[in-house]
XYZ file of C-alpha atoms in Angstrom:
625
model
C 84.817 4.937 -226.384
C 86.222 5.677 -229.788
C 89.089 6.741 -226.916
C 89.798 3.704 -225.360
C 93.432 1.789 -226.133
C 90.901 -1.500 -225.857
C 88.728 -0.669 -228.245
C 89.173 -0.500 -232.108
C 85.636 0.875 -233.620
C 86.468 1.537 -237.068
C 83.025 0.337 -238.916
C 84.451 -1.981 -241.109
C 87.179 -3.802 -238.938
C 85.877 -3.280 -235.249
C 87.846 -5.696 -233.183
C 87.957 -5.679 -229.472
C 91.225 -6.692 -226.870
C 90.545 -10.350 -225.448
C 92.002 -9.231 -222.309
C 89.436 -6.562 -222.109
C 86.449 -8.654 -223.238
C 87.206 -11.380 -220.258
C 87.115 -8.314 -217.586
C 83.754 -6.640 -218.829
C 82.076 -10.440 -218.741
C 83.615 -11.266 -215.230
C 82.236 -7.600 -213.792
C 79.236 -8.189 -215.282
C 78.971 -12.142 -214.062
C 79.509 -10.436 -211.020
C 76.733 -7.831 -211.247
C 74.147 -10.323 -212.305
C 75.012 -12.380 -209.518
C 74.618 -9.681 -207.062
C 70.706 -9.211 -208.864
C 70.074 -12.548 -208.285
C 71.133 -12.582 -204.497
C 69.595 -9.803 -203.783
C 66.051 -10.662 -205.290
C 66.485 -14.237 -204.006
C 63.935 -13.967 -201.374
C 61.695 -12.224 -203.725
C 61.293 -14.036 -206.601
C 61.265 -17.560 -204.825
C 57.803 -16.416 -203.257
C 55.835 -18.150 -205.939
C 52.527 -16.588 -205.023
C 53.279 -13.174 -207.675
C 56.536 -13.346 -209.293
C 57.256 -17.424 -210.530
C 56.017 -17.428 -214.075
C 55.412 -20.556 -215.695
C 56.111 -21.625 -219.722
C 54.683 -24.710 -219.051
C 52.266 -24.956 -216.623
C 52.918 -26.683 -213.431
C 56.794 -27.490 -214.528
C 59.569 -26.680 -211.697
C 61.785 -26.685 -215.031
C 60.389 -24.289 -217.274
C 60.037 -21.319 -214.175
C 60.988 -17.825 -215.158
C 61.175 -15.434 -212.162
C 61.784 -12.040 -211.988
C 65.441 -12.786 -210.897
C 65.665 -14.171 -214.307
C 64.070 -10.870 -215.532
C 66.189 -8.617 -213.835
C 69.468 -10.567 -214.431
C 69.254 -10.602 -217.800
C 68.364 -6.752 -217.837
C 71.115 -6.283 -215.843
C 73.880 -8.161 -218.187
C 72.511 -7.340 -221.184
C 71.922 -3.735 -221.012
C 75.483 -2.969 -219.101
C 76.950 -5.387 -222.357
C 74.919 -3.115 -224.588
C 75.907 0.115 -223.042
C 79.810 -0.610 -223.163
C 79.614 -1.712 -226.734
C 77.209 0.787 -228.067
C 79.047 2.159 -230.812
C 80.264 -1.562 -231.614
C 77.188 -2.790 -233.959
C 78.681 -5.733 -234.676
C 78.487 -7.200 -231.163
C 75.375 -10.113 -230.938
C 74.159 -11.115 -227.353
C 71.462 -14.152 -227.275
C 69.888 -14.277 -224.213
C 67.675 -17.266 -222.747
C 64.821 -14.430 -221.846
C 65.281 -13.052 -225.569
C 61.859 -10.399 -224.919
C 64.240 -8.299 -222.550
C 67.590 -8.434 -225.014
C 67.609 -4.313 -225.131
C 69.010 -1.607 -223.262
C 67.393 -0.405 -219.595
C 69.073 2.847 -218.578
C 67.928 2.115 -214.711
C 70.145 -1.691 -215.258
C 73.043 -0.341 -216.275
C 76.195 -1.124 -214.581
C 79.716 0.025 -215.147
C 81.765 -2.360 -216.280
C 85.705 -2.402 -215.837
C 87.556 -3.508 -219.128
C 90.885 -3.443 -217.072
C 89.819 -6.025 -214.384
C 92.110 -8.550 -214.370
C 94.823 -6.186 -213.821
C 93.762 -3.749 -211.635
C 91.940 -6.860 -209.588
C 95.412 -9.099 -210.136
C 92.977 -12.171 -211.587
C 95.072 -14.984 -211.826
C 94.630 -17.604 -213.933
C 95.496 -21.650 -213.476
C 96.458 -24.156 -216.201
C 97.335 -27.457 -215.607
C 101.159 -28.151 -216.955
C 101.915 -31.001 -215.390
C 103.165 -34.575 -217.544
C 99.841 -35.982 -217.681
C 97.769 -32.804 -219.132
C 96.961 -32.810 -222.732
C 96.243 -29.209 -222.370
C 98.017 -28.066 -224.879
C 95.681 -25.350 -226.774
C 97.341 -22.501 -228.587
C 97.648 -19.515 -226.946
C 93.678 -17.084 -227.868
C 94.463 -14.133 -229.898
C 95.455 -11.169 -228.690
C 92.606 -9.096 -230.851
C 89.022 -10.533 -231.678
C 86.940 -9.684 -234.739
C 83.420 -8.803 -233.001
C 81.643 -9.640 -236.346
C 83.232 -13.431 -235.066
C 81.600 -13.049 -231.683
C 78.447 -14.155 -229.756
C 77.894 -14.114 -226.416
C 75.405 -16.225 -225.140
C 73.501 -15.282 -221.453
C 71.646 -16.958 -219.359
C 70.956 -14.948 -216.356
C 69.837 -17.756 -213.964
C 70.606 -21.026 -214.745
C 69.246 -23.669 -212.816
C 65.938 -21.596 -212.333
C 64.101 -24.915 -211.209
C 66.764 -25.190 -208.182
C 66.437 -21.825 -207.339
C 62.370 -21.963 -206.967
C 63.076 -25.523 -204.747
C 65.515 -24.034 -202.306
C 68.464 -25.520 -204.036
C 70.410 -22.376 -204.634
C 74.195 -24.393 -204.555
C 73.275 -25.107 -207.977
C 72.094 -21.935 -209.215
C 74.493 -20.248 -211.418
C 74.835 -16.732 -213.713
C 76.262 -17.777 -216.969
C 78.117 -15.716 -220.025
C 79.658 -17.215 -222.676
C 81.484 -16.124 -225.520
C 82.135 -17.597 -228.709
C 84.715 -17.187 -231.007
C 84.338 -18.261 -234.913
C 81.790 -21.008 -233.699
C 83.882 -21.833 -230.796
C 83.417 -21.640 -226.677
C 86.630 -19.096 -226.264
C 85.795 -17.303 -222.986
C 83.483 -18.187 -219.971
C 81.843 -16.934 -216.536
C 80.093 -19.037 -214.215
C 78.916 -16.607 -211.381
C 77.683 -17.976 -208.158
C 74.733 -15.873 -206.650
C 75.303 -18.296 -203.414
C 78.591 -19.427 -202.960
C 79.673 -21.811 -199.987
C 82.039 -19.417 -198.800
C 79.460 -16.724 -197.690
C 79.171 -15.962 -193.953
C 77.558 -13.843 -191.946
C 80.642 -11.426 -190.921
C 81.341 -8.076 -191.272
C 83.610 -8.599 -194.397
C 82.391 -11.961 -196.300
C 82.294 -13.098 -200.013
C 78.667 -12.197 -201.370
C 78.894 -13.532 -204.604
C 81.960 -15.419 -206.998
C 82.604 -16.192 -210.480
C 84.729 -18.894 -211.978
C 86.205 -17.395 -215.502
C 88.130 -19.464 -218.172
C 89.816 -17.956 -221.331
C 90.982 -21.259 -223.772
C 94.463 -21.450 -224.189
C 95.154 -19.358 -220.944
C 93.181 -21.264 -217.847
C 90.727 -20.635 -215.497
C 90.796 -18.214 -212.280
C 88.245 -17.468 -209.383
C 86.968 -13.704 -208.757
C 84.578 -12.815 -206.143
C 82.951 -9.667 -204.999
C 84.067 -8.980 -201.366
C 81.257 -6.952 -199.289
C 82.814 -5.125 -196.167
C 82.611 -1.973 -193.697
C 84.802 -0.533 -196.768
C 82.556 -0.657 -199.295
C 82.397 -3.531 -202.455
C 85.726 -5.193 -203.805
C 86.666 -7.344 -206.197
C 89.439 -9.644 -205.313
C 90.926 -12.844 -206.533
C 90.228 -16.232 -204.815
C 91.033 -19.688 -204.573
C 90.067 -22.361 -207.308
C 88.738 -25.998 -205.541
C 90.825 -28.539 -206.018
C 90.896 -29.811 -209.551
C 91.076 -33.293 -209.717
C 92.831 -34.814 -212.855
C 90.733 -38.167 -213.710
C 93.405 -40.996 -212.961
C 92.110 -43.531 -215.667
C 89.746 -45.007 -213.246
C 91.967 -45.931 -210.180
C 89.330 -44.320 -208.056
C 86.373 -45.364 -210.192
C 83.741 -43.605 -212.343
C 81.653 -40.749 -211.301
C 78.650 -40.341 -214.107
C 76.316 -37.282 -213.262
C 72.826 -36.202 -214.668
C 69.518 -34.974 -214.036
C 66.952 -36.610 -212.867
C 64.262 -36.391 -215.726
C 62.549 -39.531 -217.144
C 64.370 -38.638 -220.927
C 68.009 -38.987 -219.825
C 67.551 -42.310 -217.851
C 68.471 -44.540 -221.198
C 71.389 -42.578 -222.152
C 73.261 -43.043 -218.161
C 72.314 -46.718 -218.225
C 74.133 -47.510 -221.539
C 76.828 -44.858 -219.748
C 77.165 -47.540 -216.821
C 77.084 -50.061 -218.950
C 80.146 -49.045 -220.480
C 82.060 -47.865 -217.487
C 81.234 -51.361 -215.791
C 82.403 -53.435 -218.764
C 84.790 -56.613 -217.382
C 86.702 -56.285 -220.262
C 88.214 -52.393 -219.932
C 91.515 -52.930 -218.189
C 91.684 -49.410 -216.936
C 88.575 -49.743 -214.443
C 86.691 -52.733 -215.153
C 85.052 -54.077 -211.440
C 85.404 -50.697 -210.094
C 83.208 -48.559 -208.591
C 80.780 -46.897 -210.630
C 78.415 -44.184 -209.433
C 75.787 -42.020 -210.580
C 74.831 -38.436 -209.065
C 72.069 -36.067 -209.900
C 73.459 -32.871 -210.645
C 71.122 -29.427 -210.877
C 71.326 -26.910 -213.817
C 73.366 -27.720 -217.211
C 75.610 -25.238 -216.373
C 76.719 -26.474 -212.737
C 77.016 -30.142 -214.585
C 79.812 -29.349 -216.744
C 81.244 -26.804 -214.041
C 81.473 -30.045 -211.609
C 83.153 -32.069 -214.626
C 85.747 -29.333 -214.578
C 86.280 -29.688 -210.978
C 86.751 -33.147 -211.297
C 84.046 -33.682 -208.709
C 82.223 -35.773 -212.074
C 84.454 -37.589 -214.555
C 81.100 -37.586 -217.270
C 78.207 -35.454 -217.137
C 75.167 -36.784 -219.567
C 72.558 -34.118 -220.385
C 69.366 -34.518 -222.697
C 68.548 -32.988 -226.120
C 66.996 -30.254 -223.901
C 69.380 -27.861 -223.243
C 70.628 -24.574 -225.261
C 73.580 -22.739 -226.154
C 73.257 -20.429 -223.684
C 73.524 -23.573 -220.962
C 76.494 -24.693 -222.720
C 78.771 -21.692 -223.699
C 80.273 -21.077 -220.736
C 81.119 -23.709 -218.738
C 82.257 -25.806 -221.892
C 85.148 -22.482 -222.473
C 85.864 -23.383 -219.114
C 86.283 -27.126 -219.099
C 88.233 -27.151 -222.288
C 90.464 -24.488 -220.548
C 91.477 -27.189 -218.397
C 91.731 -30.357 -221.298
C 88.103 -31.948 -220.690
C 86.063 -32.633 -224.021
C 82.436 -31.258 -224.791
C 80.519 -32.874 -227.526
C 77.000 -34.270 -228.950
C 76.237 -37.848 -228.276
C 77.718 -38.723 -230.815
C 81.202 -37.099 -230.956
C 81.381 -33.837 -232.560
C 81.501 -30.436 -231.048
C 78.464 -29.043 -230.118
C 77.138 -26.474 -232.666
C 77.282 -22.908 -231.420
C 74.633 -20.941 -234.560
C 72.604 -18.140 -233.191
C 70.187 -19.709 -235.661
C 69.405 -22.646 -234.089
C 69.696 -22.345 -230.464
C 69.297 -25.799 -229.001
C 71.554 -28.828 -228.439
C 69.451 -31.079 -230.408
C 71.800 -33.853 -230.462
C 72.367 -34.606 -225.948
C 75.930 -33.031 -224.614
C 78.402 -35.467 -222.955
C 81.340 -33.729 -221.249
C 84.259 -35.262 -219.516
C 86.888 -34.374 -216.769
C 90.217 -33.965 -218.184
C 92.501 -37.352 -218.573
C 88.962 -38.984 -219.290
C 89.347 -38.696 -222.867
C 89.319 -42.046 -223.820
C 86.428 -42.932 -221.227
C 84.398 -40.210 -223.362
C 85.382 -41.572 -226.755
C 83.905 -45.249 -225.845
C 80.897 -43.457 -224.707
C 80.133 -41.735 -228.210
C 81.080 -44.898 -229.757
C 78.270 -46.552 -227.661
C 76.130 -44.127 -228.237
C 76.310 -44.606 -232.268
C 74.820 -48.015 -231.944
C 72.223 -47.408 -229.179
C 69.415 -47.215 -230.602
C 67.509 -44.935 -227.950
C 70.193 -42.292 -229.017
C 70.046 -43.176 -232.624
C 66.375 -42.415 -232.313
C 66.887 -38.400 -231.576
C 68.048 -38.922 -235.746
C 64.955 -40.642 -236.593
C 63.743 -36.696 -238.043
C 66.710 -36.314 -240.417
C 65.651 -40.059 -241.767
C 67.666 -42.027 -240.276
C 67.078 -46.087 -240.713
C 66.843 -47.260 -236.647
C 64.498 -50.047 -237.577
C 66.173 -53.888 -236.509
C 67.470 -54.412 -240.083
C 69.618 -51.675 -239.973
C 73.437 -52.126 -238.703
C 73.435 -51.700 -235.150
C 76.526 -49.064 -235.369
C 76.075 -45.906 -237.572
C 78.708 -43.183 -238.046
C 76.776 -40.430 -237.419
C 79.604 -38.108 -237.015
C 80.570 -38.401 -240.451
C 76.936 -37.453 -242.095
C 77.273 -34.154 -241.068
C 77.394 -30.857 -243.707
C 80.588 -28.758 -243.014
C 78.883 -26.571 -239.805
C 77.799 -29.776 -238.175
C 74.232 -30.198 -238.878
C 73.047 -33.974 -239.714
C 72.446 -34.500 -243.342
C 69.105 -35.215 -243.980
C 67.781 -38.318 -246.081
C 65.834 -35.337 -248.673
C 69.565 -34.165 -249.172
C 70.760 -37.749 -250.507
C 67.214 -38.037 -252.006
C 67.916 -34.749 -254.268
C 71.204 -35.611 -255.166
C 71.555 -38.913 -256.175
C 68.363 -38.443 -258.001
C 66.404 -40.812 -255.944
C 63.011 -39.228 -255.407
C 61.470 -42.290 -253.353
C 63.838 -42.561 -250.716
C 62.063 -43.019 -247.234
C 65.510 -42.653 -245.367
C 69.415 -43.713 -245.198
C 71.909 -45.724 -243.117
C 75.074 -45.345 -242.210
C 77.208 -48.320 -241.314
C 80.386 -48.141 -239.171
C 81.987 -50.937 -240.160
C 81.680 -49.372 -243.774
C 83.296 -46.265 -242.744
C 86.563 -44.952 -242.659
C 88.440 -43.003 -240.173
C 91.468 -41.509 -241.416
C 94.620 -39.082 -240.293
C 93.650 -36.424 -242.421
C 89.669 -37.408 -243.437
C 86.677 -39.595 -242.262
C 84.444 -40.732 -245.333
C 81.707 -43.573 -244.893
C 79.376 -46.008 -247.061
C 75.564 -44.339 -247.494
C 72.761 -46.599 -248.039
C 69.183 -45.302 -249.155
C 66.126 -46.952 -249.099
C 63.790 -48.654 -250.056
C 66.182 -48.227 -253.406
C 69.066 -49.978 -252.344
C 71.166 -47.040 -253.560
C 74.382 -46.304 -252.369
C 76.915 -43.041 -252.354
C 80.083 -42.558 -251.158
C 80.714 -39.666 -248.707
C 84.280 -37.784 -247.588
C 84.139 -35.015 -245.052
C 87.269 -33.294 -244.286
C 87.185 -31.151 -240.621
C 90.436 -30.340 -240.052
C 90.193 -28.549 -236.530
C 88.492 -32.103 -235.456
C 91.766 -34.051 -236.811
C 93.957 -35.202 -234.014
C 96.981 -35.418 -236.946
C 95.798 -31.985 -238.177
C 96.037 -30.005 -235.325
C 99.314 -31.491 -234.590
C 100.823 -30.165 -238.300
C 99.713 -26.849 -237.316
C 101.666 -26.823 -235.130
C 104.881 -28.752 -235.852
C 104.330 -28.187 -239.794
C 101.936 -25.635 -240.716
C 103.691 -25.487 -244.088
C 102.566 -29.279 -244.817
C 98.873 -28.321 -243.814
C 98.902 -25.438 -246.274
C 99.942 -28.447 -248.716
C 96.893 -30.328 -247.312
C 94.410 -27.885 -247.703
C 95.405 -26.969 -251.262
C 95.473 -30.652 -251.943
C 92.241 -31.165 -251.015
C 90.952 -28.026 -253.138
C 92.188 -29.748 -256.098
C 90.609 -33.270 -255.578
C 87.181 -31.225 -254.754
C 87.619 -28.654 -257.255
C 88.287 -31.226 -260.034
C 85.936 -34.070 -259.222
C 83.150 -31.405 -259.308
C 84.642 -29.901 -262.576
C 83.389 -29.761 -266.300
C 86.134 -31.587 -266.853
C 85.788 -34.651 -264.948
C 82.769 -35.301 -266.434
C 83.913 -35.062 -269.895
C 87.119 -37.431 -269.270
C 84.528 -40.180 -267.596
C 82.021 -39.528 -270.592
C 84.465 -39.423 -273.685
C 87.047 -41.548 -272.226
C 85.255 -44.122 -270.945
C 87.308 -43.915 -267.307
C 86.677 -45.121 -263.733
C 86.321 -42.019 -262.169
C 83.358 -41.409 -259.128
C 80.756 -39.262 -260.335
C 80.641 -36.207 -258.068
C 77.181 -35.682 -257.002
C 78.146 -32.692 -254.771
C 80.803 -30.821 -253.051
C 81.253 -28.205 -250.699
C 84.910 -26.542 -250.451
C 85.738 -23.774 -247.228
C 89.438 -22.963 -247.438
C 90.588 -21.070 -245.471
C 94.059 -19.702 -246.807
C 94.566 -17.562 -243.520
C 94.103 -20.344 -241.033
C 94.111 -23.535 -242.804
C 93.455 -25.240 -239.508
C 89.578 -23.795 -239.888
C 89.338 -25.573 -243.857
C 86.596 -27.614 -244.553
C 85.653 -29.747 -247.341
C 82.758 -32.409 -248.389
C 81.746 -34.405 -251.448
C 79.294 -37.302 -252.198
C 80.986 -39.247 -254.674
C 79.309 -42.130 -257.059
C 79.613 -45.301 -254.873
C 82.129 -48.077 -256.183
C 80.820 -50.645 -254.449
C 81.942 -53.939 -253.459
C 78.605 -55.616 -254.308
C 79.400 -53.543 -258.463
C 83.124 -55.733 -258.305
C 85.005 -53.279 -256.860
C 87.786 -53.489 -254.417
C 90.883 -51.424 -253.132
C 94.161 -53.340 -252.345
C 97.774 -51.101 -251.052
C 99.564 -52.116 -253.981
C 99.123 -53.826 -257.500
C 99.506 -57.560 -257.240
C 100.433 -58.809 -261.533
C 101.089 -57.652 -265.219
C 97.112 -56.859 -265.708
C 96.649 -54.949 -262.609
C 100.157 -52.781 -263.581
C 98.766 -52.291 -267.216
C 95.069 -51.337 -266.881
C 96.319 -48.836 -264.283
C 98.620 -47.825 -266.746
C 96.092 -47.697 -269.431
C 94.067 -45.643 -267.546
C 96.915 -43.005 -266.375
C 97.795 -42.623 -270.186
C 93.919 -41.989 -271.251
C 93.525 -39.700 -268.168
C 96.994 -37.653 -269.441
C 95.858 -38.166 -272.934
C 92.413 -36.586 -272.634
C 94.175 -33.359 -270.968
C 97.455 -33.327 -273.467
C 98.102 -29.853 -274.923
C 96.285 -29.456 -278.164
C 93.545 -31.661 -277.514
C 89.622 -31.178 -278.144
C 89.118 -30.623 -274.447
C 90.996 -27.191 -274.605
C 88.392 -26.076 -277.339
C 86.298 -25.421 -274.388
C 87.003 -22.522 -273.022
C 85.174 -22.392 -270.082
C 85.988 -26.092 -269.079
C 89.138 -24.970 -270.056
C 89.640 -22.118 -267.466
C 87.696 -23.773 -264.556
C 90.267 -26.408 -264.902
C 93.297 -24.328 -264.635
C 91.737 -22.102 -262.208
C 91.088 -25.216 -259.847
C 94.510 -27.078 -260.236
C 97.432 -26.254 -257.986
C 100.548 -26.745 -259.736
C 102.489 -27.838 -256.241
C 99.512 -30.495 -255.095
C 101.148 -33.288 -255.907
C 103.237 -35.390 -253.179
C 105.869 -36.583 -255.878
C 107.088 -33.482 -257.637
C 111.090 -34.246 -257.298
C 111.859 -30.462 -257.812
C 110.104 -30.277 -254.733
C 112.126 -32.692 -252.993
C 115.373 -33.042 -251.323
C 118.098 -36.085 -252.264
C 117.790 -36.947 -249.041
C 113.955 -37.346 -249.249
C 114.116 -39.086 -252.950
C 116.279 -41.403 -251.237
C 114.081 -41.844 -247.940
C 111.683 -42.355 -250.277
C 113.092 -45.474 -252.269
C 114.099 -47.258 -249.327
C 111.122 -47.177 -247.861
C 109.509 -48.209 -251.275
C 111.697 -51.275 -251.038
C 111.886 -51.908 -247.640
C 107.662 -51.851 -247.358
C 107.180 -53.751 -250.835
C 109.780 -56.453 -250.202
C 107.676 -56.976 -246.755
C 104.568 -57.688 -249.106
C 105.777 -59.529 -251.783
C 108.425 -61.491 -249.799
C 106.933 -64.933 -250.845
C 105.521 -64.298 -254.239
C 108.019 -62.221 -256.004
C 110.437 -63.584 -258.680
C 114.530 -63.170 -257.471
C 115.093 -61.770 -261.023
C 111.864 -58.653 -260.078
C 113.841 -58.278 -256.708
C 116.992 -57.507 -258.813
C 115.717 -55.142 -260.860
C 113.879 -53.206 -257.881
C 117.335 -53.164 -256.192
C 119.304 -51.637 -259.615
C 117.027 -48.996 -260.398
C 116.903 -47.799 -256.460
């Protein structure tokens, strides 16, 4: 392995070629599907080979095919990368995540090239798939492989074999990057001498999707590229909307809500058109059917796991589709917490608007919100109907528990909290909301910035990355200052009304700024306490108050002031403040930019005060510009 140009096995910096990894995952998935196919008859003989994790529940069935396929997959991957100890594999049947020498199969790291496998990537005018190209090399320490050797065991046992899949998904830096959905029983299989025995649909985000098959014939087995089914992009509901789900009782309320959202007569795009509901088996298959366009949206309960969703999510994302939890946040791919505890929503390419409408409705649905009661979210009749629970998360994406607010705000008797949507701010570069603690009535202000989840930040990364670097530095300054000794001192000693900082978390990424994350929990400047916010100052008293505050702030930190006697506070402040954090530094602006700002200010101010500003004020503004 150490001589292979596809791998770098330096102990401190183990990397792998992206194409080599995908090649081996495709090959490994085909081996897994072959194992399932070969054991089909004996594995479905329930008399001796089926175990139940929950007695009598077909959904908890475990067959010899599950175990054998996982042994083949995990053993082959670990044998291929035996010199790469940074590789992490998480398998559903975790007791078999060991190397079984008898199960090791050869994996071709050049399979994509050798078998001439192709990729399909939508590039029509209606496609919004603008993912950046995948990196050429990947750090193994940032990779986690999620393996579901046999997704759809219930369907397998019951003989609904077209739902059964073998899944391997690769997540890089916490996001699905590539995935393989193996089809052990493809509809193209025949009894001819030369026939396709198993297939795999594969996807690489930023490069597209493809399909490979293991073709058996008189000359031996051969891996070949084959055609994908017709990929149908959602057409705005002109042909109606298709909702897919399983048949469990727990998913029915969410499906009913989806039907209600999509049949609303207020919707201009497809109000009144047919809304179809179809039952689809197996978690991975549900998302794959969305990728094909067979379903517009699939709704899954909160019992699925990361190995169910990683592979098909990568395929759907490669086509421009979307996968989130019930409330609109990306699924969390953390090997420590393996369940999708907040449900799963997947939507077809072109159906982003429909997706966002559904998750917005779920943030206002008591049944959906009930899964957050364990975090302390209030779900009582007196709580606001819609909650911005996608904002009240930590930087990893987990819901913040009530204990967090009780500790940080020092309100130990807190039993629950709410976060009304009508008090939230969803901006271009940040999201924030007001938190209400119960029973005390205490409020706080929580601000969260996850750049890679903000479309405006994504656009900046593509068109003006230097501006995103500036934004990262700006948030570093803001968060660092609000949580600093200096800020506490200026509040206490100068009497300035700066929101008290209860907690701040900074994860800036100077190498790849789009991966930067920030959050801050602040004292709430609440309207109930007399605070208000406006775009512009409106009278002389407000101008004087503002200038007085700014003067106090500058005086407190003026060179020679007593503040600088505190060496610890001074060093913390100097280390945290970026010298170019301001948007208003003339030396960083061109003359034309300064003129544009001046003209824009004059125009905006005149519109705002056109009926209020005396003529001499208008003349003054004209003179200074």
